[in-house]
Coordinates of C-alpha atoms and ligand atoms in Angstrom, one line a residue:
M1 CA 4.0 6.2 -25.4
T2 CA 6.1 5.9 -28.6
E3 CA 8.4 2.9 -29.1
S4 CA 10.1 4.1 -32.3
T5 CA 11.9 6.8 -30.4
S6 CA 15.8 7.2 -30.7
A7 CA 16.2 8.0 -27.0
P8 CA 17.1 5.3 -24.6
T9 CA 13.8 3.7 -23.1
Y10 CA 12.9 2.1 -19.7
F11 CA 10.3 -0.1 -18.3
I12 CA 9.8 -0.7 -14.6
R13 CA 8.0 -3.8 -13.2
T14 CA 6.9 -3.2 -9.5
F15 CA 6.2 -6.2 -7.3
G16 CA 5.6 -4.8 -3.9
C17 CA 3.6 -2.4 -1.7
Q18 CA 2.9 1.2 -2.1
M19 CA 6.3 2.2 -0.8
N20 CA 7.7 0.1 -3.5
E21 CA 5.4 1.8 -6.0
H22 CA 6.6 5.2 -4.7
D23 CA 10.2 4.0 -5.1
S24 CA 9.5 3.1 -8.7
E25 CA 8.1 6.6 -9.4
R26 CA 11.5 8.0 -8.1
M27 CA 13.5 5.7 -10.2
A28 CA 11.2 6.6 -13.2
G29 CA 11.8 10.2 -12.4
M30 CA 15.6 9.7 -12.3
L31 CA 15.7 7.9 -15.5
E32 CA 13.6 10.5 -17.3
A33 CA 16.0 13.4 -16.0
E34 CA 18.7 11.3 -17.7
G35 CA 16.9 11.4 -20.9
Y36 CA 15.3 7.9 -20.9
E37 CA 11.7 7.6 -22.3
R38 CA 9.1 5.3 -20.9
V39 CA 7.9 2.2 -22.9
D40 CA 5.2 -0.3 -22.1
S41 CA 7.1 -3.5 -22.3
A42 CA 10.3 -5.1 -20.9
E43 CA 11.0 -6.4 -24.5
A44 CA 11.0 -2.8 -26.0
A45 CA 13.0 -1.2 -23.2
T46 CA 16.8 -0.5 -23.0
V47 CA 16.6 -0.5 -19.4
V48 CA 14.3 -3.0 -17.6
V49 CA 14.0 -2.4 -13.8
F50 CA 12.5 -5.1 -11.5
N51 CA 11.6 -3.3 -8.2
T52 CA 11.1 -6.3 -5.9
C53 CA 9.4 -7.3 -2.8
C54 CA 10.3 -10.2 -0.4
I55 CA 7.3 -10.1 2.0
R56 CA 6.2 -13.7 1.2
E57 CA 8.1 -16.4 -0.4
N58 CA 6.1 -16.3 -3.8
A59 CA 7.4 -12.8 -4.2
D60 CA 11.0 -14.3 -4.7
N61 CA 9.8 -17.0 -7.2
R62 CA 8.1 -14.3 -9.3
L63 CA 11.4 -12.3 -9.7
Y64 CA 13.3 -15.4 -10.9
G65 CA 10.5 -16.2 -13.4
N66 CA 10.6 -12.8 -14.9
L67 CA 14.4 -12.8 -15.0
G68 CA 14.4 -16.1 -16.8
H69 CA 12.0 -14.7 -19.3
I70 CA 14.2 -11.7 -20.1
K71 CA 17.5 -13.4 -20.3
P72 CA 17.4 -14.2 -24.0
L73 CA 16.7 -10.6 -24.9
R74 CA 19.6 -9.4 -22.7
D75 CA 21.9 -12.0 -24.5
A76 CA 20.7 -10.8 -27.9
D77 CA 21.2 -7.0 -27.2
P78 CA 24.6 -5.9 -25.7
D79 CA 22.9 -2.4 -24.9
K80 CA 20.1 -3.8 -22.9
R81 CA 20.4 -3.4 -19.2
I82 CA 18.6 -5.5 -16.4
V83 CA 18.2 -3.8 -12.9
V84 CA 16.9 -5.4 -9.8
G85 CA 16.0 -3.1 -7.0
G86 CA 13.9 -3.1 -4.0
C87 CA 13.5 -5.3 -0.9
L88 CA 14.5 -8.7 -2.3
A89 CA 17.6 -7.2 -3.8
Q90 CA 18.6 -5.7 -0.3
K91 CA 18.2 -9.2 1.1
D92 CA 19.7 -11.2 -1.6
K93 CA 22.3 -9.4 -3.7
D94 CA 24.8 -12.4 -3.8
L95 CA 22.0 -14.9 -4.6
I96 CA 20.8 -12.8 -7.5
Q97 CA 24.4 -12.6 -8.8
R98 CA 24.6 -16.4 -8.6
R99 CA 21.2 -17.3 -9.9
A100 CA 21.2 -14.6 -12.7
P101 CA 24.7 -13.6 -13.5
Y102 CA 23.4 -11.7 -16.6
V103 CA 21.7 -9.0 -14.4
D104 CA 23.6 -5.7 -14.9
V105 CA 22.7 -3.7 -11.8
V106 CA 21.5 -4.5 -8.3
L107 CA 20.7 -1.8 -5.8
G108 CA 18.8 -1.8 -2.5
T109 CA 16.2 0.1 -0.6
H110 CA 18.7 2.5 0.7
N111 CA 20.4 3.8 -2.4
L112 CA 17.8 4.5 -5.1
A113 CA 19.7 7.7 -5.8
S114 CA 22.7 5.6 -7.1
L115 CA 20.7 4.2 -10.1
P116 CA 22.0 6.5 -12.8
R117 CA 25.7 6.0 -11.5
L118 CA 25.3 2.2 -11.2
L119 CA 23.8 2.2 -14.8
A120 CA 26.8 4.2 -16.1
E121 CA 29.2 1.8 -14.3
S122 CA 27.6 -1.2 -15.8
K123 CA 29.1 -0.5 -19.1
K124 CA 32.3 -2.0 -17.6
G125 CA 30.5 -5.0 -16.0
P126 CA 28.0 -5.9 -13.4
S127 CA 27.5 -3.1 -10.9
F128 CA 26.0 -4.2 -7.6
E129 CA 25.6 -1.9 -4.5
I130 CA 23.7 -2.4 -1.3
L131 CA 23.9 0.1 1.6
E132 CA 22.7 -0.5 5.1
Q133 CA 21.6 3.0 5.8
T134 CA 19.7 5.5 3.7
E135 CA 21.8 8.1 2.0
V136 CA 19.1 10.4 0.4
F137 CA 15.5 10.4 1.5
P138 CA 13.7 9.1 -1.7
S139 CA 11.4 12.0 -1.6
A140 CA 14.3 14.4 -2.4
L141 CA 14.6 12.6 -5.8
P142 CA 12.9 13.4 -9.0
S143 CA 9.5 11.7 -9.5
R144 CA 7.5 10.6 -12.5
R145 CA 4.1 10.0 -10.8
E146 CA 1.6 7.4 -12.2
S147 CA -1.3 9.8 -11.6
W148 CA -1.5 13.6 -11.9
W149 CA -4.2 13.9 -9.4
H150 CA -3.0 11.6 -6.7
A151 CA 0.3 11.3 -4.9
W152 CA 2.0 9.1 -2.6
V153 CA 3.9 11.1 0.1
S154 CA 6.4 9.3 2.4
I155 CA 6.4 10.4 5.9
S156 CA 8.8 7.9 7.3
I157 CA 11.0 5.0 6.1
G158 CA 11.9 1.8 8.0
C159 CA 10.3 0.4 11.0
N160 CA 11.4 -0.1 14.7
N161 CA 8.9 -2.9 15.5
S162 CA 9.9 -6.6 15.6
C163 CA 6.7 -8.5 14.6
T164 CA 8.1 -12.1 14.5
F165 CA 6.8 -12.8 10.9
C166 CA 8.1 -9.8 9.2
I167 CA 11.1 -9.2 7.1
V168 CA 10.5 -5.5 6.5
P169 CA 12.8 -4.2 9.4
A170 CA 15.6 -6.3 8.1
V171 CA 15.3 -4.8 4.5
R172 CA 14.1 -1.3 5.1
G173 CA 16.1 -0.4 8.2
V174 CA 15.3 1.6 11.3
E175 CA 12.5 4.2 11.3
V176 CA 13.5 7.6 10.1
S177 CA 10.9 10.3 9.9
R178 CA 10.9 13.3 7.6
R179 CA 10.7 16.8 8.9
M180 CA 7.1 17.9 9.0
G181 CA 7.9 21.2 7.2
D182 CA 9.4 19.0 4.3
I183 CA 6.2 17.0 4.0
I184 CA 4.0 20.1 4.1
D185 CA 6.2 21.8 1.4
E186 CA 5.9 18.7 -0.8
V187 CA 2.2 18.5 -0.4
Q188 CA 1.8 22.1 -1.2
R189 CA 3.9 21.8 -4.4
L190 CA 2.0 18.6 -5.4
V191 CA -1.4 20.7 -5.0
S192 CA 0.1 23.3 -7.1
E193 CA 0.7 20.7 -9.8
G194 CA -3.0 19.6 -9.7
V195 CA -2.9 16.8 -6.9
V196 CA -6.1 16.6 -5.0
E197 CA -5.5 13.5 -3.0
V198 CA -2.4 12.2 -1.1
T199 CA -1.6 8.9 0.6
L200 CA 0.8 9.2 3.5
L201 CA 3.1 6.3 3.6
G202 CA 4.9 4.7 6.5
Q203 CA 5.3 1.3 8.0
N204 CA 3.9 2.6 11.3
V205 CA 2.6 6.1 10.5
N206 CA 1.3 6.5 14.2
S207 CA 4.9 6.5 15.4
Y208 CA 5.8 9.2 12.9
G209 CA 7.9 11.9 14.5
R210 CA 9.0 10.0 17.6
D211 CA 12.7 10.1 16.3
L212 CA 12.4 13.8 15.7
D213 CA 10.5 15.1 18.6
G214 CA 10.6 12.3 21.2
T215 CA 6.8 12.0 20.9
P216 CA 4.6 10.9 18.0
M217 CA 3.5 13.7 15.7
F218 CA 1.1 12.0 13.3
S219 CA -2.1 13.6 14.5
R220 CA -0.4 17.1 14.3
L221 CA 0.5 16.3 10.7
L222 CA -3.1 15.4 9.8
W223 CA -4.3 18.7 11.3
A224 CA -1.5 20.6 9.5
L225 CA -2.6 18.9 6.1
D226 CA -6.1 20.1 6.7
E227 CA -4.8 23.7 6.4
V228 CA -3.5 23.1 2.9
P229 CA -5.7 24.9 0.4
G230 CA -6.8 22.8 -2.5
L231 CA -6.0 19.5 -0.9
E232 CA -9.1 17.4 -0.9
R233 CA -8.4 14.1 0.4
V234 CA -5.7 12.6 2.7
R235 CA -5.2 8.8 3.2
F236 CA -2.5 7.0 5.2
T237 CA -1.2 3.5 5.4
S238 CA -0.4 1.8 7.7
P239 CA -1.3 2.6 11.2
H240 CA -0.3 0.1 13.9
P241 CA -2.9 -0.7 16.4
K242 CA -0.6 -0.5 19.3
D243 CA 0.4 3.1 18.6
F244 CA -3.1 4.2 17.3
K245 CA -4.6 6.6 19.9
Q246 CA -7.4 9.1 20.4
D247 CA -5.5 11.9 19.1
T248 CA -5.4 10.3 15.6
V249 CA -9.1 9.4 15.8
D250 CA -9.9 13.1 16.8
A251 CA -7.8 14.3 13.8
M252 CA -9.7 11.9 11.5
A253 CA -13.0 12.9 12.7
G254 CA -12.3 16.6 12.8
A255 CA -10.0 17.4 9.9
G256 CA -12.3 17.4 6.9
V257 CA -9.3 16.5 4.6
V258 CA -8.9 13.1 6.1
C259 CA -11.0 10.4 4.5
E260 CA -13.3 8.0 6.5
H261 CA -11.4 5.0 5.9
I262 CA -8.9 3.2 8.0
H263 CA -6.6 0.2 7.2
L264 CA -5.9 -1.2 10.7
P265 CA -4.0 -4.6 10.3
V266 CA -5.0 -7.0 13.0
Q267 CA -3.1 -10.1 11.8
S268 CA -4.9 -12.4 14.1
G269 CA -8.0 -12.5 16.4
S270 CA -6.3 -14.7 19.2
S271 CA -4.3 -12.9 21.9
D272 CA -2.1 -16.0 22.1
V273 CA -1.1 -15.7 18.5
L274 CA -0.7 -12.0 18.7
K275 CA 1.7 -12.4 21.6
R276 CA 3.9 -14.8 19.6
M277 CA 3.7 -12.5 16.7
K278 CA 5.0 -9.6 19.1
R279 CA 2.3 -7.3 18.0
A280 CA 2.2 -5.7 21.4
Y281 CA -1.6 -5.7 21.6
T282 CA -4.3 -8.1 22.6
R283 CA -7.6 -9.0 20.9
D284 CA -9.5 -6.8 23.4
K285 CA -7.2 -3.9 23.1
Y286 CA -7.6 -4.1 19.2
L287 CA -11.4 -4.2 19.6
Q288 CA -11.1 -1.1 21.9
K289 CA -9.4 0.8 19.2
I290 CA -12.1 -0.3 16.7
A291 CA -14.9 0.9 19.1
M292 CA -13.1 4.2 19.6
I293 CA -13.0 4.8 15.8
R294 CA -16.6 3.9 15.2
T295 CA -17.8 6.1 18.0
A296 CA -16.0 9.1 16.6
I297 CA -16.6 8.2 12.9
P298 CA -19.8 6.3 12.5
D299 CA -19.7 6.0 8.8
V300 CA -16.0 4.9 8.6
A301 CA -14.9 2.0 6.4
I302 CA -12.5 -0.3 8.1
T303 CA -10.1 -2.7 6.3
T304 CA -7.3 -5.0 7.7
D305 CA -4.5 -7.4 7.1
I306 CA -4.8 -11.0 8.4
I307 CA -2.4 -13.8 8.4
V308 CA -3.5 -17.4 8.6
G309 CA -1.5 -20.3 9.7
F310 CA 1.1 -18.5 11.9
P311 CA 3.3 -21.2 13.7
G312 CA 1.2 -23.0 16.5
E313 CA -2.1 -21.4 15.5
T314 CA -4.8 -23.8 16.6
E315 CA -8.3 -24.3 15.4
K316 CA -9.4 -22.5 18.4
D317 CA -7.0 -19.5 17.6
F318 CA -8.4 -19.5 14.1
Q319 CA -11.9 -19.5 15.2
E320 CA -11.1 -16.4 17.2
T321 CA -10.0 -14.8 14.1
L322 CA -13.3 -15.7 12.3
D323 CA -15.2 -14.5 15.3
L324 CA -13.2 -11.1 15.3
V325 CA -13.8 -10.6 11.5
E326 CA -17.5 -11.2 12.0
Y327 CA -17.8 -8.9 15.0
V328 CA -15.8 -6.0 13.3
G329 CA -17.4 -6.4 10.1
Y330 CA -14.4 -5.3 7.9
D331 CA -15.2 -3.7 4.6
A332 CA -12.4 -5.6 3.2
A333 CA -9.5 -7.8 4.3
Y334 CA -6.1 -8.6 2.7
T335 CA -5.7 -12.2 3.7
F336 CA -2.3 -14.0 3.6
Q337 CA -1.1 -17.5 4.2
Y338 CA 1.8 -17.4 6.6
S339 CA 5.0 -17.6 4.8
P340 CA 8.3 -18.2 6.8
R341 CA 10.9 -15.5 6.0
P342 CA 14.6 -15.6 6.6
M343 CA 15.9 -13.1 9.2
T344 CA 12.6 -13.4 11.2
E345 CA 11.9 -15.0 14.5
A346 CA 8.8 -16.9 13.6
A347 CA 10.6 -18.9 10.8
D348 CA 12.4 -20.8 13.7
L349 CA 9.3 -21.4 15.8
P350 CA 8.2 -24.9 16.4
D351 CA 4.8 -26.2 15.0
Q352 CA 5.0 -24.8 11.5
L353 CA 1.6 -25.8 10.1
P354 CA 1.0 -28.2 7.2
K355 CA 0.1 -26.4 4.0
E356 CA -3.4 -28.2 3.7
V357 CA -4.4 -27.0 7.1
V358 CA -3.5 -23.4 6.2
Q359 CA -5.1 -23.6 2.9
E360 CA -8.3 -24.9 4.4
R361 CA -8.5 -22.2 7.1
F362 CA -7.5 -19.6 4.5
E363 CA -10.6 -20.6 2.2
R364 CA -13.0 -20.4 5.3
L365 CA -11.8 -17.0 6.1
V366 CA -12.1 -15.6 2.4
E367 CA -15.5 -17.1 2.3
L368 CA -16.6 -15.3 5.4
Q369 CA -14.9 -12.0 4.4
D370 CA -16.5 -12.1 0.9
R371 CA -20.1 -12.5 2.5
I372 CA -19.3 -9.5 4.9
S373 CA -17.9 -7.2 2.1
I374 CA -21.0 -7.7 0.2
E375 CA -23.2 -7.0 3.2
R376 CA -21.2 -3.8 3.9
N377 CA -21.6 -2.7 0.3
L378 CA -25.3 -3.5 0.3
G379 CA -25.6 -1.0 3.0
M380 CA -24.5 1.8 0.6
E381 CA -27.3 1.1 -1.8
G382 CA -29.5 4.1 -2.4
K383 CA -27.0 6.5 -0.9
T384 CA -25.1 9.3 -2.7
F385 CA -21.3 9.8 -2.5
S386 CA -18.7 12.2 -3.5
V387 CA -16.4 10.3 -6.0
I388 CA -13.1 11.1 -7.5
V389 CA -12.9 10.0 -11.1
E390 CA -10.0 7.6 -11.8
G391 CA -10.6 6.9 -15.5
V392 CA -12.6 4.8 -17.9
S393 CA -13.8 1.4 -16.5
R394 CA -11.7 -1.5 -17.5
K395 CA -14.7 -3.6 -17.9
D396 CA -17.0 -1.3 -19.7
A397 CA -15.8 1.5 -22.0
G398 CA -19.0 3.4 -21.6
R399 CA -18.5 3.9 -17.8
L400 CA -16.2 5.6 -15.6
T401 CA -14.5 4.3 -12.5
G402 CA -14.1 6.4 -9.3
R403 CA -13.5 6.1 -5.6
T404 CA -15.6 7.2 -2.7
R405 CA -13.8 8.7 0.3
T406 CA -14.3 5.3 2.0
N407 CA -12.2 4.0 -0.6
K408 CA -15.0 1.9 -2.5
L409 CA -14.5 1.5 -6.2
I410 CA -17.7 2.7 -8.0
H411 CA -18.6 2.5 -11.8
F412 CA -21.1 5.0 -13.2
P413 CA -22.0 6.4 -16.8
D414 CA -19.4 8.2 -18.7
D415 CA -20.2 12.0 -18.8
G416 CA -16.8 12.9 -20.2
A417 CA -15.3 13.7 -16.7
T418 CA -11.5 13.5 -16.6
P419 CA -9.5 11.7 -14.0
G420 CA -9.1 13.7 -10.9
S421 CA -12.6 15.5 -11.3
F422 CA -15.3 15.1 -8.7
R423 CA -18.7 13.5 -9.3
K424 CA -21.8 12.9 -7.1
V425 CA -22.9 9.3 -7.6
R426 CA -25.8 7.4 -6.2
V427 CA -25.2 3.7 -5.5
L428 CA -27.6 1.5 -7.5
S429 CA -26.2 -1.9 -6.8
A430 CA -23.6 -3.5 -4.6
H431 CA -21.1 -6.3 -5.3
R432 CA -18.2 -7.7 -3.5
N433 CA -15.4 -5.5 -4.7
H434 CA -17.3 -2.8 -6.5
L435 CA -20.4 -0.7 -6.7
D436 CA -22.6 0.4 -9.5
G437 CA -24.1 3.9 -9.6
E438 CA -25.8 6.8 -11.4
L439 CA -24.8 10.3 -11.6
M440 CA -26.8 12.8 -9.3
D441 CA -27.8 16.4 -9.8
G442 CA -25.9 16.7 -13.2
G443 CA -23.0 14.8 -11.6
V444 CA -20.4 17.5 -10.7
D445 CA -19.7 17.7 -7.0
R446 CA -18.3 21.0 -5.6
A447 CA -18.5 20.1 -1.9
H448 CA -15.5 17.7 -2.1
R449 CA -14.3 17.7 1.5
S450 CA -15.4 15.5 4.4
P451 CA -19.0 14.6 4.3
M452 CA -19.0 14.6 8.1
G453 CA -22.0 16.8 9.0
L454 CA -22.2 18.2 5.5
P455 CA -25.5 18.0 3.7
L456 CA -24.2 16.3 0.5
L457 CA -24.0 12.9 2.1
A458 CA -26.5 13.4 4.6
S459 CA -28.4 10.3 3.4
S460 CA -26.1 7.9 5.3
G461 CA -28.2 6.3 8.0
P462 CA -27.2 5.0 11.4
G463 CA -25.2 1.8 11.3
C464 CA -24.1 2.4 7.7
S465 CA -20.4 1.5 7.1
C466 CA -19.9 3.8 4.2
Ligands
LIG501 N1 3.8 -2.1 8.2 C1 2.6 -2.8 8.0 C2 2.6 -4.1 7.2 C3 3.5 -4.2 6.1 S1 3.7 -5.8 5.4 C4 1.9 -2.9 9.3 O1 2.5 -3.3 10.3 O2 0.7 -3.0 9.1 C5 1.9 -6.0 4.8 C6 1.3 -7.3 5.3 O3 1.8 -8.5 4.8 C7 1.3 -7.4 6.9 O4 0.2 -6.6 7.5 C8 1.0 -8.9 7.0 O5 -0.4 -9.2 7.0 C9 1.5 -9.5 5.8 N2 2.8 -10.2 6.1 C10 4.0 -9.7 6.5 N3 4.8 -10.8 6.6 C11 4.2 -11.9 6.3 C12 4.6 -13.2 6.2 N4 5.8 -13.6 6.6 N5 3.6 -14.2 5.8 C13 2.5 -13.8 5.4 N6 2.0 -12.5 5.5 C14 2.9 -11.5 5.9
LIG502 FE1 6.5 -5.5 9.7 FE2 5.5 -5.1 12.0 FE3 7.0 -3.2 11.0 FE4 4.6 -3.7 10.0 S1 5.0 -2.9 12.0 S2 6.5 -3.5 8.8 S3 4.4 -5.9 10.2 S4 7.6 -5.2 11.7
LIG503 FE1 6.8 -3.4 0.6 FE2 7.4 -5.9 0.1 FE3 9.3 -4.4 0.8 S1 5.6 -5.3 1.1 S2 8.3 -2.8 2.3 S3 8.1 -4.1 -1.1 S4 9.2 -6.4 1.3

């Protein structure tokens, strides 16, 4: 990336989830279509975009810290533009204007497509626009992908649930599904450009299609993707336990293209807390879904999200969470301390817990999950996996980093493989967040699709998580 170019330049900092990353790729695509070139720092860029998140309070603080840092550069350069987009912008347009009046453009989650126009208008003064409904599905916009072999594919936007802790429905709007034909067309086009793995994105992927057909169509989509020649791996995030049914498990087990990994956010192990969260499932119902998945896909890796310290959570409730975590044996868990959010029901619930109590529980949960993650990874030692190369290891320039179908990060000797190529790697040692391995049979793996029943990975024994 050159920084001595005379073309206008841009830099995007993404604060949020995969959907936010996907939106950043679209904003980058639009800017490049307008002649902007990417640079690697906010300091060097003509246009600096902060694509924000507001899921927890610390996300807000991070934005204002970044804005404060960039202000002197904006003051010194009349051509420089600061853009704030994403979920926090959707929630806080007026506050941003008050706290950071030097910001040039604010746009929300429903009007990414307006970025070039708002930038042009900002020559005359601050240009802020927030819409309440999506104008153009982001997937229709140009894109500049971060990876040539992997792509995010949006299958729906918004969310019709009302989890009492969650601000997403307020900032992303109601659920709108994309036509299945449009999704398949996009995936076929991506494959023709060299993509081998896609991650389907939606706040509740299992309800995909309900607004189109009156009935969920997610499993049909998975089967349809299995027919796309050249597509090797499909991942998805996130399924909601209440809508996750046998048809999706059958598609995961039967469609070779779908990876043996599921991220199934539980949030809490206590049925009382789940009820107050309005998650619409109980602890037992959740565990039934886990049993259904493990029966159909014994080698599946399961990950989750957990919130600690939801209002009114008792020590007994928390013990139920610890107990569930131990029982399920998650490969990994994203653990969060409850953060009260405006526009959510839980923010007004009584019995908000003291910070020290939440912190102490959080530490116990992390310690438990760390132990379990290591145990799960130890179960992979000695086994051979199909791995997609992601690039040179950040820790060791002589090694490559890749990912198994079960989404485990693995480091192995550099044989010159380029990102996106497949290698067969045997696990030598397991750690909490990664594995170390060696190349097998000359390394190259030609049987990329599901190992389920295929000889390549037949070394997986009973009870193995991966
Ligand atoms: N649609 C996804 C979740 C998106 S938000 C789903 O339902 O699975 C990602 C995660 O952030 C949630 O699963 C939850 O664990 C966490 N989260 C959301 N709101 C939060 C809050 N107010 N405080 C702490 N964590 C929160
Ligand atoms: Fe938020 Fe619940 Fe919707 Fe997920 S399903 S985005 S947690 S409201
Ligand atoms: Fe994602 Fe954060 Fe918005 S988690 S949907 S970027 S609030």
